[in-house]
Short mmCIF file of C-alpha atoms and ligand atoms in Angstrom, two decimals:
data_model
loop_
_atom_site.label_atom_id
_atom_site.label_comp_id
_atom_site.label_asym_id
_atom_site.label_seq_id
_atom_site.Cartn_x
_atom_site.Cartn_y
_atom_site.Cartn_z
CA MET A 1 116.25 113.32 65.78
CA LEU A 2 114.72 110.51 67.88
CA LEU A 3 111.85 112.76 68.84
CA ALA A 4 111.26 113.64 65.17
CA ILE A 5 111.07 109.96 64.23
CA LEU A 6 108.95 109.17 67.27
CA SER A 7 106.49 111.90 66.27
CA LYS A 8 106.17 110.31 62.80
CA LEU A 9 105.71 106.79 64.17
CA ALA A 10 103.25 107.92 66.85
CA ASP A 11 100.29 107.60 64.40
CA GLY A 12 100.72 103.80 64.44
CA LYS A 13 100.96 103.63 60.60
CA PHE A 14 103.75 102.27 58.39
CA HIS A 15 106.55 104.68 57.42
CA SER A 16 109.15 103.58 54.91
CA GLY A 17 112.81 104.12 55.77
CA GLU A 18 113.29 105.95 52.49
CA GLN A 19 110.42 108.35 53.10
CA LEU A 20 111.56 109.06 56.67
CA ALA A 21 115.13 109.66 55.48
CA GLN A 22 113.88 112.13 52.89
CA GLU A 23 111.54 113.96 55.24
CA LEU A 24 114.18 114.30 57.95
CA ASN A 25 117.03 114.91 55.53
CA VAL A 26 119.27 112.14 56.83
CA SER A 27 120.61 108.85 55.44
CA ARG A 28 118.64 105.59 55.58
CA ALA A 29 121.44 104.15 57.72
CA ARG A 30 120.79 106.91 60.25
CA ILE A 31 117.05 106.00 60.31
CA TRP A 32 117.92 102.33 60.84
CA GLN A 33 120.24 103.30 63.70
CA ALA A 34 117.56 105.52 65.27
CA MET A 35 115.06 102.63 65.18
CA GLY A 36 117.61 100.61 67.20
CA ASP A 37 117.94 103.46 69.69
CA LEU A 38 114.16 103.73 70.06
CA ARG A 39 113.93 99.98 70.65
CA ILE A 40 116.50 100.35 73.42
CA LEU A 41 114.22 102.99 74.97
CA GLY A 42 111.52 100.32 75.17
CA LEU A 43 109.50 101.04 72.03
CA GLU A 44 108.27 97.94 70.18
CA ILE A 45 108.79 98.63 66.46
CA ALA A 46 107.84 96.25 63.66
CA ALA A 47 109.97 96.35 60.49
CA VAL A 48 108.31 94.86 57.39
CA THR A 49 110.15 94.60 54.08
CA GLY A 50 108.50 96.75 51.43
CA ARG A 51 106.30 98.64 53.93
CA GLY A 52 108.69 100.10 56.49
CA TYR A 53 108.48 100.66 60.23
CA LYS A 54 105.47 100.84 62.50
CA ILE A 55 104.74 100.78 66.21
CA PHE A 56 102.12 98.36 67.54
CA GLU A 57 99.92 100.86 69.34
CA LYS A 58 99.32 104.51 68.52
CA LEU A 59 101.34 106.64 70.94
CA GLU A 60 100.26 109.99 72.34
CA LEU A 61 103.46 111.91 73.02
CA LEU A 62 103.75 114.28 75.97
CA ASP A 63 102.44 117.71 75.02
CA LEU A 64 103.02 120.54 77.48
CA ASN A 65 100.32 122.76 75.93
CA ARG A 66 97.66 120.07 76.31
CA ILE A 67 98.75 119.29 79.86
CA MET A 68 98.68 122.94 80.93
CA ALA A 69 95.38 123.68 79.15
CA ALA A 70 93.59 120.90 81.06
CA LEU A 71 94.77 122.11 84.50
CA PRO A 72 92.33 124.06 86.69
CA GLU A 73 93.06 127.79 86.24
CA SER A 74 93.85 128.21 89.95
CA ILE A 75 96.79 125.79 89.53
CA GLN A 76 97.79 126.94 86.03
CA VAL A 77 98.60 130.40 87.33
CA LYS A 78 100.71 129.11 90.23
CA LEU A 79 102.62 126.27 88.57
CA PRO A 80 106.21 127.01 87.45
CA THR A 81 106.81 125.91 83.82
CA PRO A 82 107.21 122.11 83.86
CA LEU A 83 110.40 120.45 82.55
CA ILE A 84 109.79 117.83 79.82
CA TYR A 85 112.37 115.36 78.48
CA LEU A 86 112.28 112.71 75.81
CA GLU A 87 114.95 110.89 77.80
CA THR A 88 116.52 111.58 81.18
CA THR A 89 118.15 109.56 83.97
CA SER A 90 115.33 109.98 86.50
CA THR A 91 112.78 112.79 86.85
CA ASN A 92 113.38 112.68 90.63
CA SER A 93 117.15 113.11 90.14
CA VAL A 94 116.60 116.09 87.80
CA LEU A 95 114.54 117.93 90.44
CA LEU A 96 116.82 116.97 93.36
CA GLU A 97 119.76 118.37 91.44
CA GLY A 98 117.80 121.50 90.50
CA LEU A 99 116.82 122.05 94.15
CA ARG A 100 120.43 121.61 95.28
CA LYS A 101 121.49 124.28 92.78
CA ARG A 102 118.51 126.44 93.78
CA GLU A 103 117.30 126.46 90.17
CA VAL A 104 113.98 124.78 90.87
CA LYS A 105 110.98 126.37 92.62
CA SER A 106 108.36 124.69 94.78
CA GLY A 107 105.67 123.16 92.54
CA THR A 108 108.02 122.49 89.60
CA VAL A 109 107.06 119.36 87.68
CA CYS A 110 109.46 117.18 85.69
CA LEU A 111 108.18 114.71 83.07
CA ALA A 112 109.93 112.24 80.79
CA GLU A 113 108.95 109.84 78.01
CA PHE A 114 111.72 107.52 79.14
CA GLN A 115 114.11 107.21 82.12
CA SER A 116 117.48 105.49 81.74
CA GLN A 117 117.96 105.18 85.53
CA GLY A 118 114.43 105.12 86.94
CA ARG A 119 114.55 104.53 90.69
CA GLY A 120 112.12 102.80 93.05
CA ARG A 121 111.93 102.51 96.84
CA LEU A 122 114.65 100.72 98.82
CA GLY A 123 117.29 101.26 96.12
CA ARG A 124 115.37 99.23 93.53
CA GLN A 125 115.30 99.96 89.84
CA TRP A 126 112.08 101.25 88.21
CA ALA A 127 111.61 99.88 84.69
CA SER A 128 110.89 102.95 82.56
CA PRO A 129 110.13 102.08 78.92
CA LEU A 130 108.45 104.62 76.63
CA GLY A 131 104.72 105.20 76.84
CA ASN A 132 104.14 105.27 80.61
CA ILE A 133 103.97 108.05 83.20
CA TYR A 134 107.15 109.30 84.87
CA CYS A 135 106.29 112.46 86.77
CA SER A 136 107.98 114.22 89.68
CA MET A 137 107.05 117.36 91.62
CA ALA A 138 109.30 119.47 93.87
CA TRP A 139 107.76 120.90 97.04
CA GLN A 140 109.03 123.11 99.81
CA PHE A 141 107.77 122.44 103.33
CA GLN A 142 108.04 124.88 106.18
CA HIS A 143 108.40 122.13 108.80
CA SER A 144 111.18 119.58 109.28
CA ALA A 145 111.38 116.12 107.70
CA ALA A 146 109.97 114.55 110.90
CA GLY A 147 106.56 115.94 109.99
CA LEU A 148 106.76 114.35 106.56
CA MET A 149 106.34 110.71 107.53
CA GLY A 150 102.70 110.74 106.47
CA LEU A 151 103.44 112.49 103.18
CA SER A 152 104.07 109.20 101.37
CA LEU A 153 100.61 107.95 102.29
CA VAL A 154 98.92 111.18 101.29
CA MET A 155 100.69 111.15 97.92
CA GLY A 156 99.26 107.66 97.33
CA LEU A 157 95.79 109.10 97.95
CA ALA A 158 96.53 111.94 95.50
CA VAL A 159 97.48 109.45 92.77
CA VAL A 160 94.38 107.34 93.41
CA ALA A 161 92.20 110.49 93.15
CA ALA A 162 93.79 111.34 89.78
CA LEU A 163 93.32 107.79 88.49
CA LYS A 164 89.68 107.78 89.61
CA LYS A 165 89.10 111.08 87.83
CA SER A 166 90.59 109.45 84.72
CA GLY A 167 88.07 106.59 84.91
CA ALA A 168 89.89 103.88 86.94
CA ARG A 169 87.86 101.84 89.43
CA ASP A 170 88.73 99.46 92.31
CA MET A 171 92.00 101.16 93.18
CA GLY A 172 93.95 100.08 96.23
CA LEU A 173 96.97 101.34 98.18
CA LYS A 174 99.62 99.15 99.73
CA TRP A 175 101.54 100.83 102.55
CA PRO A 176 103.43 103.02 102.26
CA ASN A 177 102.47 104.12 98.76
CA ASP A 178 102.17 101.42 96.10
CA ILE A 179 99.22 101.77 93.74
CA TYR A 180 97.38 98.48 93.28
CA HIS A 181 94.59 97.12 91.14
CA HIS A 182 93.13 93.66 91.85
CA GLY A 183 96.29 92.41 93.56
CA LYS A 184 98.73 93.71 90.95
CA LYS A 185 100.99 96.74 91.10
CA LEU A 186 99.92 99.58 88.79
CA GLY A 187 102.28 102.28 90.00
CA GLY A 188 104.61 103.47 92.71
CA ILE A 189 105.76 106.61 94.46
CA LEU A 190 109.25 107.62 95.57
CA VAL A 191 109.45 110.49 98.06
CA GLU A 192 112.94 111.93 98.53
CA ILE A 193 114.19 114.77 100.72
CA ALA A 194 116.66 117.33 99.41
CA GLY A 195 118.81 119.40 101.73
CA ASP A 196 118.40 119.82 105.44
CA ALA A 197 116.09 117.27 107.07
CA LEU A 198 116.05 119.29 110.31
CA GLY A 199 114.96 122.67 109.01
CA PRO A 200 112.41 123.74 106.38
CA CYS A 201 112.95 121.05 103.76
CA ASP A 202 112.57 120.46 100.05
CA VAL A 203 110.96 117.25 98.91
CA VAL A 204 110.64 115.53 95.54
CA ILE A 205 107.64 113.29 94.95
CA GLY A 206 108.11 110.93 92.01
CA VAL A 207 105.20 108.99 90.54
CA GLY A 208 105.46 106.12 88.06
CA ILE A 209 102.23 104.76 86.52
CA ASN A 210 102.20 101.85 84.08
CA VAL A 211 100.11 102.84 81.08
CA LEU A 212 101.13 100.28 78.44
CA LEU A 213 104.13 98.12 79.27
CA PRO A 214 105.92 96.30 76.45
CA ARG A 215 105.62 92.51 76.57
CA ASN A 216 109.35 92.05 77.16
CA VAL A 217 109.59 94.25 80.26
CA ILE A 218 111.18 92.57 83.30
CA ILE A 219 109.52 93.33 86.65
CA ASP A 220 110.00 91.04 89.67
CA GLN A 221 106.43 91.16 91.01
CA ALA A 222 102.82 90.89 89.81
CA TYR A 223 102.08 94.05 87.81
CA THR A 224 99.44 95.55 85.60
CA ASP A 225 98.97 98.63 83.42
CA LEU A 226 96.17 101.04 82.56
CA SER A 227 95.53 99.34 79.22
CA GLN A 228 94.19 96.41 81.30
CA VAL A 229 92.54 98.47 84.02
CA LEU A 230 90.57 100.99 81.96
CA PRO A 231 87.71 100.15 79.59
CA GLN A 232 89.12 102.50 76.94
CA LYS A 233 92.46 103.97 75.95
CA ILE A 234 93.48 106.94 78.05
CA SER A 235 95.03 110.25 77.00
CA ARG A 236 98.38 110.36 78.80
CA ASN A 237 98.33 114.16 78.67
CA LEU A 238 94.93 114.33 80.32
CA LEU A 239 95.99 111.82 82.96
CA LEU A 240 99.06 113.95 83.66
CA SER A 241 96.91 117.08 84.09
CA ASN A 242 94.75 115.19 86.58
CA LEU A 243 97.84 113.88 88.35
CA ILE A 244 99.62 117.24 88.58
CA ALA A 245 96.44 118.97 89.83
CA SER A 246 95.86 116.23 92.39
CA LEU A 247 99.45 116.27 93.72
CA TYR A 248 99.29 120.06 93.99
CA GLU A 249 95.96 120.00 95.86
CA TYR A 250 96.90 117.20 98.25
CA LEU A 251 100.31 118.77 99.01
CA THR A 252 98.64 122.08 99.82
CA LEU A 253 96.09 120.35 102.06
CA PHE A 254 98.72 118.18 103.76
CA ASN A 255 100.72 121.31 104.54
CA GLN A 256 97.66 122.88 106.20
CA LYS A 257 96.03 119.91 107.93
CA GLY A 258 98.61 117.12 108.33
CA LEU A 259 98.04 113.38 108.04
CA SER A 260 95.12 113.04 110.47
CA TYR A 261 92.79 114.74 107.98
CA PHE A 262 93.50 111.98 105.42
CA LEU A 263 93.47 108.88 107.62
CA PRO A 264 89.78 107.99 107.08
CA GLN A 265 90.45 108.11 103.32
CA TRP A 266 93.52 105.88 103.73
CA ASP A 267 91.39 103.21 105.43
CA GLU A 268 89.12 103.12 102.34
CA TYR A 269 91.98 102.05 100.04
CA ASP A 270 94.32 100.18 102.40
CA ILE A 271 94.75 96.68 100.92
CA LEU A 272 96.82 95.48 103.91
CA HIS A 273 94.18 96.14 106.58
CA HIS A 274 93.82 93.01 108.79
CA GLN A 275 95.90 90.99 106.31
CA ALA A 276 98.62 88.46 107.14
CA VAL A 277 101.99 89.76 105.92
CA HIS A 278 105.73 89.16 105.90
CA ILE A 279 107.79 92.22 106.76
CA ILE A 280 111.20 92.14 105.13
CA GLU A 281 113.83 94.36 106.74
CA GLU A 282 117.56 94.49 106.13
CA HIS A 283 118.49 91.96 108.83
CA ARG A 284 115.25 90.15 109.65
CA THR A 285 111.88 89.01 108.37
CA LEU A 286 108.77 89.16 110.59
CA SER A 287 105.38 87.58 110.02
CA GLY A 288 102.21 89.04 111.48
CA VAL A 289 98.84 90.66 110.88
CA VAL A 290 98.44 94.33 109.94
CA VAL A 291 96.44 96.36 112.45
CA GLY A 292 96.45 99.64 110.51
CA VAL A 293 98.52 102.83 110.41
CA ASP A 294 99.22 105.13 113.38
CA ALA A 295 98.92 108.93 113.58
CA GLN A 296 102.41 109.31 112.04
CA GLY A 297 101.65 107.00 109.10
CA GLN A 298 103.71 104.11 110.43
CA LEU A 299 102.46 100.57 109.88
CA ARG A 300 101.17 98.72 112.96
CA VAL A 301 101.70 94.97 112.76
CA ASN A 302 100.74 92.39 115.36
CA VAL A 303 103.53 89.81 115.54
CA ALA A 304 102.65 86.93 117.92
CA GLY A 305 100.65 89.23 120.22
CA VAL A 306 103.21 92.04 120.26
CA GLU A 307 102.61 95.20 118.25
CA HIS A 308 105.48 96.35 116.03
CA VAL A 309 105.53 99.78 114.41
CA LEU A 310 107.33 100.14 111.09
CA THR A 311 108.61 103.28 109.41
CA SER A 312 108.48 103.24 105.63
CA ALA A 313 112.19 103.94 105.14
CA ARG A 314 113.47 100.38 105.56
CA ALA A 315 110.62 97.91 105.42
CA SER A 316 109.15 96.00 102.52
CA VAL A 317 105.79 94.29 103.04
CA ARG A 318 104.58 91.14 101.24
CA LEU A 319 101.05 89.76 101.57
CA VAL A 320 101.10 86.11 102.68
C1 LIG B 401 108.38 102.21 93.92
O1 LIG B 401 107.26 101.67 93.85
O2 LIG B 401 109.38 101.57 94.25
C2 LIG B 401 108.51 103.67 93.58
C3 LIG B 401 108.61 103.92 92.10
C4 LIG B 401 108.72 105.38 91.73
C5 LIG B 401 109.00 105.58 90.26
C6 LIG B 401 108.94 107.03 89.87
S1 LIG B 401 108.95 107.24 88.10
C7 LIG B 401 109.18 108.95 88.30
C8 LIG B 401 110.19 109.13 89.42
N1 LIG B 401 111.53 109.01 88.92
C9 LIG B 401 112.16 107.95 89.41
O3 LIG B 401 113.34 107.62 89.15
N2 LIG B 401 111.36 107.29 90.25
C10 LIG B 401 110.07 107.91 90.37
#
Protein backbone atom coordinates (compact mmCIF):
# COMPACT_ATOMS: atom_id res chain seq x y z
CA MET A 1 0.00 0.00 0.00
CA LEU A 2 2.72 2.51 1.01
CA LEU A 3 4.78 1.49 -1.99
CA ALA A 4 1.76 1.98 -4.28
CA ILE A 5 1.22 5.51 -2.96
CA LEU A 6 4.93 6.25 -3.06
CA SER A 7 5.05 5.18 -6.73
CA LYS A 8 2.22 7.64 -7.50
CA LEU A 9 3.83 10.51 -5.59
CA ALA A 10 7.28 9.83 -7.05
CA ASP A 11 6.51 12.01 -10.13
CA GLY A 12 6.55 15.11 -7.90
CA LYS A 13 3.05 16.21 -9.09
CA PHE A 14 -0.12 16.82 -7.07
CA HIS A 15 -2.41 13.83 -6.46
CA SER A 16 -5.78 14.38 -4.83
CA GLY A 17 -6.75 12.14 -1.92
CA GLU A 18 -9.97 11.24 -3.70
CA GLN A 19 -8.23 10.21 -6.90
CA LEU A 20 -5.64 8.14 -5.00
CA ALA A 21 -8.38 6.45 -2.97
CA GLN A 22 -10.23 5.54 -6.16
CA GLU A 23 -7.16 4.30 -8.00
CA LEU A 24 -6.01 2.16 -5.08
CA ASN A 25 -9.50 1.09 -4.07
CA VAL A 26 -9.25 2.20 -0.46
CA SER A 27 -10.92 4.86 1.69
CA ARG A 28 -9.71 8.47 1.83
CA ALA A 29 -9.04 7.97 5.54
CA ARG A 30 -6.65 5.16 4.62
CA ILE A 31 -4.82 7.49 2.18
CA TRP A 32 -4.55 10.17 4.88
CA GLN A 33 -3.15 7.58 7.30
CA ALA A 34 -0.64 6.35 4.70
CA MET A 35 0.60 9.93 4.16
CA GLY A 36 1.30 10.06 7.91
CA ASP A 37 3.20 6.77 7.70
CA LEU A 38 5.27 8.02 4.76
CA ARG A 39 6.10 11.20 6.67
CA ILE A 40 7.33 9.05 9.55
CA LEU A 41 9.62 7.29 7.05
CA GLY A 42 11.20 10.69 6.35
CA LEU A 43 9.32 11.76 3.21
CA GLU A 44 8.42 15.46 3.09
CA ILE A 45 4.85 15.67 1.73
CA ALA A 46 2.95 18.89 1.12
CA ALA A 47 -0.85 18.78 1.52
CA VAL A 48 -2.73 21.60 -0.21
CA THR A 49 -6.50 21.96 0.09
CA GLY A 50 -8.19 21.51 -3.28
CA ARG A 51 -5.05 20.12 -4.98
CA GLY A 52 -3.98 17.15 -2.86
CA TYR A 53 -0.61 15.74 -1.88
CA LYS A 54 2.78 16.22 -3.46
CA ILE A 55 6.41 15.57 -2.59
CA PHE A 56 8.93 18.40 -2.92
CA GLU A 57 11.40 16.66 -5.19
CA LYS A 58 10.77 13.98 -7.79
CA LEU A 59 11.86 10.63 -6.35
CA GLU A 60 13.42 7.79 -8.32
CA LEU A 61 12.43 4.60 -6.52
CA LEU A 62 14.77 1.62 -6.34
CA ASP A 63 14.36 -0.54 -9.43
CA LEU A 64 16.11 -3.90 -9.45
CA ASN A 65 15.87 -4.27 -13.26
CA ARG A 66 17.59 -0.93 -13.85
CA ILE A 67 20.27 -1.68 -11.25
CA MET A 68 21.05 -5.11 -12.72
CA ALA A 69 20.97 -3.88 -16.33
CA ALA A 70 23.64 -1.24 -15.63
CA LEU A 71 26.06 -3.72 -14.00
CA PRO A 72 29.03 -4.99 -16.03
CA GLU A 73 28.09 -8.40 -17.49
CA SER A 74 30.99 -10.11 -15.67
CA ILE A 75 29.37 -9.12 -12.34
CA GLN A 76 25.75 -9.58 -13.45
CA VAL A 77 26.34 -13.27 -14.05
CA LYS A 78 27.99 -13.84 -10.66
CA LEU A 79 25.79 -11.72 -8.39
CA PRO A 80 23.09 -13.56 -6.39
CA THR A 81 19.67 -11.87 -6.75
CA PRO A 82 19.71 -8.75 -4.53
CA LEU A 83 17.16 -8.30 -1.72
CA ILE A 84 15.18 -5.03 -1.93
CA TYR A 85 12.92 -3.61 0.80
CA LEU A 86 10.75 -0.54 1.03
CA GLU A 87 11.36 -0.63 4.77
CA THR A 88 13.58 -2.80 6.94
CA THR A 89 15.39 -2.49 10.28
CA SER A 90 18.92 -2.37 8.83
CA THR A 91 20.27 -3.83 5.58
CA ASN A 92 23.34 -5.01 7.54
CA SER A 93 21.13 -6.83 10.08
CA VAL A 94 19.15 -8.55 7.28
CA LEU A 95 22.34 -9.99 5.77
CA LEU A 96 23.92 -10.91 9.13
CA GLU A 97 20.78 -12.84 10.00
CA GLY A 98 20.69 -14.47 6.56
CA LEU A 99 24.35 -15.53 6.91
CA ARG A 100 23.68 -16.97 10.37
CA LYS A 101 20.84 -19.04 8.93
CA ARG A 102 23.00 -19.94 5.91
CA GLU A 103 20.37 -18.47 3.58
CA VAL A 104 22.62 -15.81 2.08
CA LYS A 105 25.47 -16.41 -0.38
CA SER A 106 28.69 -14.45 -0.76
CA GLY A 107 28.04 -11.38 -2.95
CA THR A 108 24.39 -10.99 -1.91
CA VAL A 109 23.31 -7.35 -1.83
CA CYS A 110 20.54 -5.93 0.37
CA LEU A 111 18.97 -2.53 -0.41
CA ALA A 112 16.26 -0.51 1.32
CA GLU A 113 14.39 2.74 0.69
CA PHE A 114 14.23 3.28 4.44
CA GLN A 115 15.77 1.74 7.58
CA SER A 116 13.95 1.92 10.92
CA GLN A 117 17.10 0.96 12.90
CA GLY A 118 19.99 2.10 10.71
CA ARG A 119 23.28 1.54 12.52
CA GLY A 120 26.58 3.42 12.38
CA ARG A 121 30.04 2.71 13.82
CA LEU A 122 30.62 2.59 17.59
CA GLY A 123 26.97 1.75 18.34
CA ARG A 124 25.69 5.01 16.87
CA GLN A 125 22.42 5.42 15.05
CA TRP A 126 22.41 6.09 11.28
CA ALA A 127 19.59 8.44 10.26
CA SER A 128 17.88 6.66 7.35
CA PRO A 129 15.06 8.72 5.81
CA LEU A 130 13.69 7.84 2.37
CA GLY A 131 15.57 8.85 -0.75
CA ASN A 132 19.17 8.01 0.20
CA ILE A 133 21.39 4.96 -0.33
CA TYR A 134 21.32 2.09 2.16
CA CYS A 135 23.23 -0.80 0.64
CA SER A 136 24.92 -3.83 2.20
CA MET A 137 26.90 -6.69 0.66
CA ALA A 138 27.73 -10.07 2.21
CA TRP A 139 31.17 -11.53 1.51
CA GLN A 140 32.91 -14.74 2.46
CA PHE A 141 36.64 -14.58 3.15
CA GLN A 142 38.90 -17.59 3.23
CA HIS A 143 41.20 -16.07 5.87
CA SER A 144 40.46 -15.15 9.49
CA ALA A 145 39.16 -11.81 10.77
CA ALA A 146 42.73 -10.73 11.66
CA GLY A 147 43.44 -10.26 7.96
CA LEU A 148 40.40 -8.04 7.60
CA MET A 149 41.64 -4.97 9.45
CA GLY A 150 42.40 -3.18 6.20
CA LEU A 151 39.06 -4.10 4.65
CA SER A 152 37.34 -1.03 6.09
CA LEU A 153 39.82 1.26 4.36
CA VAL A 154 39.56 -0.57 1.06
CA MET A 155 35.76 -0.36 1.16
CA GLY A 156 36.09 3.42 1.56
CA LEU A 157 38.17 3.45 -1.62
CA ALA A 158 35.51 1.35 -3.39
CA VAL A 159 32.79 3.86 -2.45
CA VAL A 160 34.91 6.81 -3.58
CA ALA A 161 35.53 5.06 -6.94
CA ALA A 162 31.76 4.58 -7.40
CA LEU A 163 31.03 8.21 -6.50
CA LYS A 164 33.71 9.43 -8.91
CA LYS A 165 32.23 7.29 -11.68
CA SER A 166 28.88 8.94 -10.89
CA GLY A 167 30.37 12.41 -11.36
CA ALA A 168 31.46 13.44 -7.82
CA ARG A 169 34.72 15.39 -7.45
CA ASP A 170 36.98 16.30 -4.48
CA MET A 171 36.14 13.22 -2.45
CA GLY A 172 37.99 12.51 0.77
CA LEU A 173 38.24 9.62 3.24
CA LYS A 174 38.49 9.98 6.99
CA TRP A 175 40.01 6.96 8.72
CA PRO A 176 38.75 4.35 9.00
CA ASN A 177 36.05 4.75 6.37
CA ASP A 178 33.98 7.94 6.46
CA ILE A 179 33.24 9.51 3.09
CA TYR A 180 33.87 13.26 3.11
CA HIS A 181 33.35 16.20 0.80
CA HIS A 182 34.84 19.60 1.65
CA GLY A 183 34.96 18.90 5.39
CA LYS A 184 31.44 17.46 5.65
CA LYS A 185 30.35 13.85 5.96
CA LEU A 186 28.66 12.47 2.84
CA GLY A 187 28.49 8.82 3.80
CA GLY A 188 29.74 6.07 6.06
CA ILE A 189 30.58 2.39 6.07
CA LEU A 190 29.89 -0.24 8.71
CA VAL A 191 31.85 -3.50 8.39
CA GLU A 192 30.56 -6.33 10.57
CA ILE A 193 31.76 -9.91 10.97
CA ALA A 194 29.32 -12.80 11.12
CA GLY A 195 30.26 -16.13 12.66
CA ASP A 196 33.71 -17.34 13.54
CA ALA A 197 36.35 -14.60 13.62
CA LEU A 198 39.13 -17.23 13.83
CA GLY A 199 38.31 -19.34 10.80
CA PRO A 200 37.11 -18.48 7.28
CA CYS A 201 34.69 -15.66 8.04
CA ASP A 202 31.62 -13.98 6.63
CA VAL A 203 31.53 -10.22 6.53
CA VAL A 204 28.80 -7.67 5.85
CA ILE A 205 29.79 -4.32 4.40
CA GLY A 206 27.09 -1.67 4.82
CA VAL A 207 27.25 1.63 2.95
CA GLY A 208 25.10 4.69 3.64
CA ILE A 209 25.31 7.63 1.21
CA ASN A 210 23.32 10.83 1.70
CA VAL A 211 21.59 11.66 -1.56
CA LEU A 212 18.92 14.18 -0.50
CA LEU A 213 18.37 14.57 3.23
CA PRO A 214 15.14 16.16 4.46
CA ARG A 215 15.59 19.54 6.15
CA ASN A 216 14.40 18.22 9.51
CA VAL A 217 16.91 15.36 9.79
CA ILE A 218 18.95 15.33 13.02
CA ILE A 219 22.64 14.45 12.62
CA ASP A 220 25.21 15.41 15.28
CA GLN A 221 28.04 16.43 12.95
CA ALA A 222 28.68 18.50 9.81
CA TYR A 223 27.09 16.62 6.90
CA THR A 224 26.28 17.04 3.26
CA ASP A 225 24.41 15.16 0.53
CA LEU A 226 24.83 14.47 -3.18
CA SER A 227 22.26 17.12 -4.10
CA GLN A 228 24.88 19.65 -2.90
CA VAL A 229 27.95 17.82 -4.18
CA LEU A 230 26.90 17.03 -7.75
CA PRO A 231 26.18 19.59 -10.47
CA GLN A 232 23.05 17.69 -11.54
CA LYS A 233 20.55 15.29 -10.05
CA ILE A 234 21.77 11.72 -9.93
CA SER A 235 19.95 8.49 -10.76
CA ARG A 236 19.97 6.50 -7.51
CA ASN A 237 19.68 3.26 -9.49
CA LEU A 238 22.71 4.09 -11.60
CA LEU A 239 24.69 5.10 -8.52
CA LEU A 240 23.76 1.78 -6.92
CA SER A 241 24.98 -0.15 -9.98
CA ASN A 242 28.28 1.71 -9.79
CA LEU A 243 28.47 1.07 -6.05
CA ILE A 244 27.68 -2.65 -6.25
CA ALA A 245 30.17 -3.15 -9.11
CA SER A 246 32.84 -1.24 -7.22
CA LEU A 247 32.34 -3.14 -3.94
CA TYR A 248 32.46 -6.42 -5.84
CA GLU A 249 35.66 -5.49 -7.70
CA TYR A 250 37.48 -4.11 -4.67
CA LEU A 251 36.49 -7.10 -2.50
CA THR A 252 37.80 -9.49 -5.14
CA LEU A 253 41.07 -7.54 -5.41
CA PHE A 254 41.46 -7.22 -1.64
CA ASN A 255 41.05 -10.98 -1.34
CA GLN A 256 43.86 -11.51 -3.86
CA LYS A 257 46.30 -8.73 -3.00
CA GLY A 258 45.60 -7.50 0.54
CA LEU A 259 45.81 -3.95 1.85
CA SER A 260 49.34 -3.10 0.67
CA TYR A 261 48.13 -2.91 -2.95
CA PHE A 262 45.68 -0.12 -2.00
CA LEU A 263 47.80 1.98 0.36
CA PRO A 264 49.09 4.45 -2.28
CA GLN A 265 45.45 5.08 -3.26
CA TRP A 266 44.51 5.62 0.40
CA ASP A 267 47.14 8.36 0.72
CA GLU A 268 45.47 10.23 -2.18
CA TYR A 269 42.17 10.59 -0.30
CA ASP A 270 43.26 10.58 3.35
CA ILE A 271 41.95 13.84 4.86
CA LEU A 272 43.69 13.20 8.22
CA HIS A 273 47.23 13.00 6.84
CA HIS A 274 49.52 15.26 8.96
CA GLN A 275 46.48 16.82 10.64
CA ALA A 276 46.08 17.65 14.33
CA VAL A 277 43.36 15.44 15.85
CA HIS A 278 41.64 14.41 19.06
CA ILE A 279 41.28 10.65 19.47
CA ILE A 280 38.26 9.74 21.56
CA GLU A 281 38.34 6.28 23.12
CA GLU A 282 36.05 4.77 25.73
CA HIS A 283 38.14 5.84 28.74
CA ARG A 284 40.48 8.54 27.42
CA THR A 285 40.97 11.29 24.87
CA LEU A 286 44.37 11.85 23.22
CA SER A 287 45.53 14.79 21.14
CA GLY A 288 48.21 14.46 18.49
CA VAL A 289 49.17 14.63 14.83
CA VAL A 290 48.32 11.88 12.34
CA VAL A 291 51.37 10.27 10.73
CA GLY A 292 49.47 7.95 8.37
CA VAL A 293 48.25 4.35 8.37
CA ASP A 294 50.42 1.26 8.89
CA ALA A 295 50.54 -1.97 6.86
CA GLN A 296 47.53 -3.34 8.79
CA GLY A 297 45.41 -0.22 8.23
CA GLN A 298 45.79 1.06 11.79
CA LEU A 299 46.07 4.80 12.35
CA ARG A 300 49.49 6.10 13.44
CA VAL A 301 49.26 9.19 15.64
CA ASN A 302 52.15 11.11 17.17
CA VAL A 303 51.15 12.13 20.69
CA ALA A 304 53.82 14.35 22.34
CA GLY A 305 56.66 12.57 20.51
CA VAL A 306 55.35 9.05 21.13
CA GLU A 307 53.68 7.11 18.32
CA HIS A 308 50.32 5.52 19.15
CA VAL A 309 48.68 2.96 16.87
CA LEU A 310 44.90 2.80 16.83
CA THR A 311 42.65 0.01 15.63
CA SER A 312 39.37 1.13 14.11
CA ALA A 313 37.17 -0.90 16.47
CA ARG A 314 37.15 1.53 19.40
CA ALA A 315 38.47 4.91 18.35
CA SER A 316 36.70 7.97 17.05
CA VAL A 317 38.81 10.71 15.47
CA ARG A 318 37.95 14.43 15.41
CA LEU A 319 39.96 17.02 13.47
CA VAL A 320 41.11 19.86 15.74
C1 LIG B 1 29.12 5.25 10.09
O1 LIG B 1 29.61 6.20 9.46
O2 LIG B 1 28.98 5.30 11.31
C2 LIG B 1 28.69 4.03 9.33
C3 LIG B 1 27.32 4.17 8.73
C4 LIG B 1 26.86 2.96 7.95
C5 LIG B 1 25.42 3.07 7.51
C6 LIG B 1 25.03 1.95 6.59
S1 LIG B 1 23.45 2.24 5.82
C7 LIG B 1 23.43 0.61 5.23
C8 LIG B 1 23.93 -0.28 6.35
N1 LIG B 1 22.88 -0.60 7.27
C9 LIG B 1 23.08 -0.08 8.47
O3 LIG B 1 22.31 -0.21 9.45
N2 LIG B 1 24.23 0.61 8.50
C10 LIG B 1 24.89 0.57 7.22
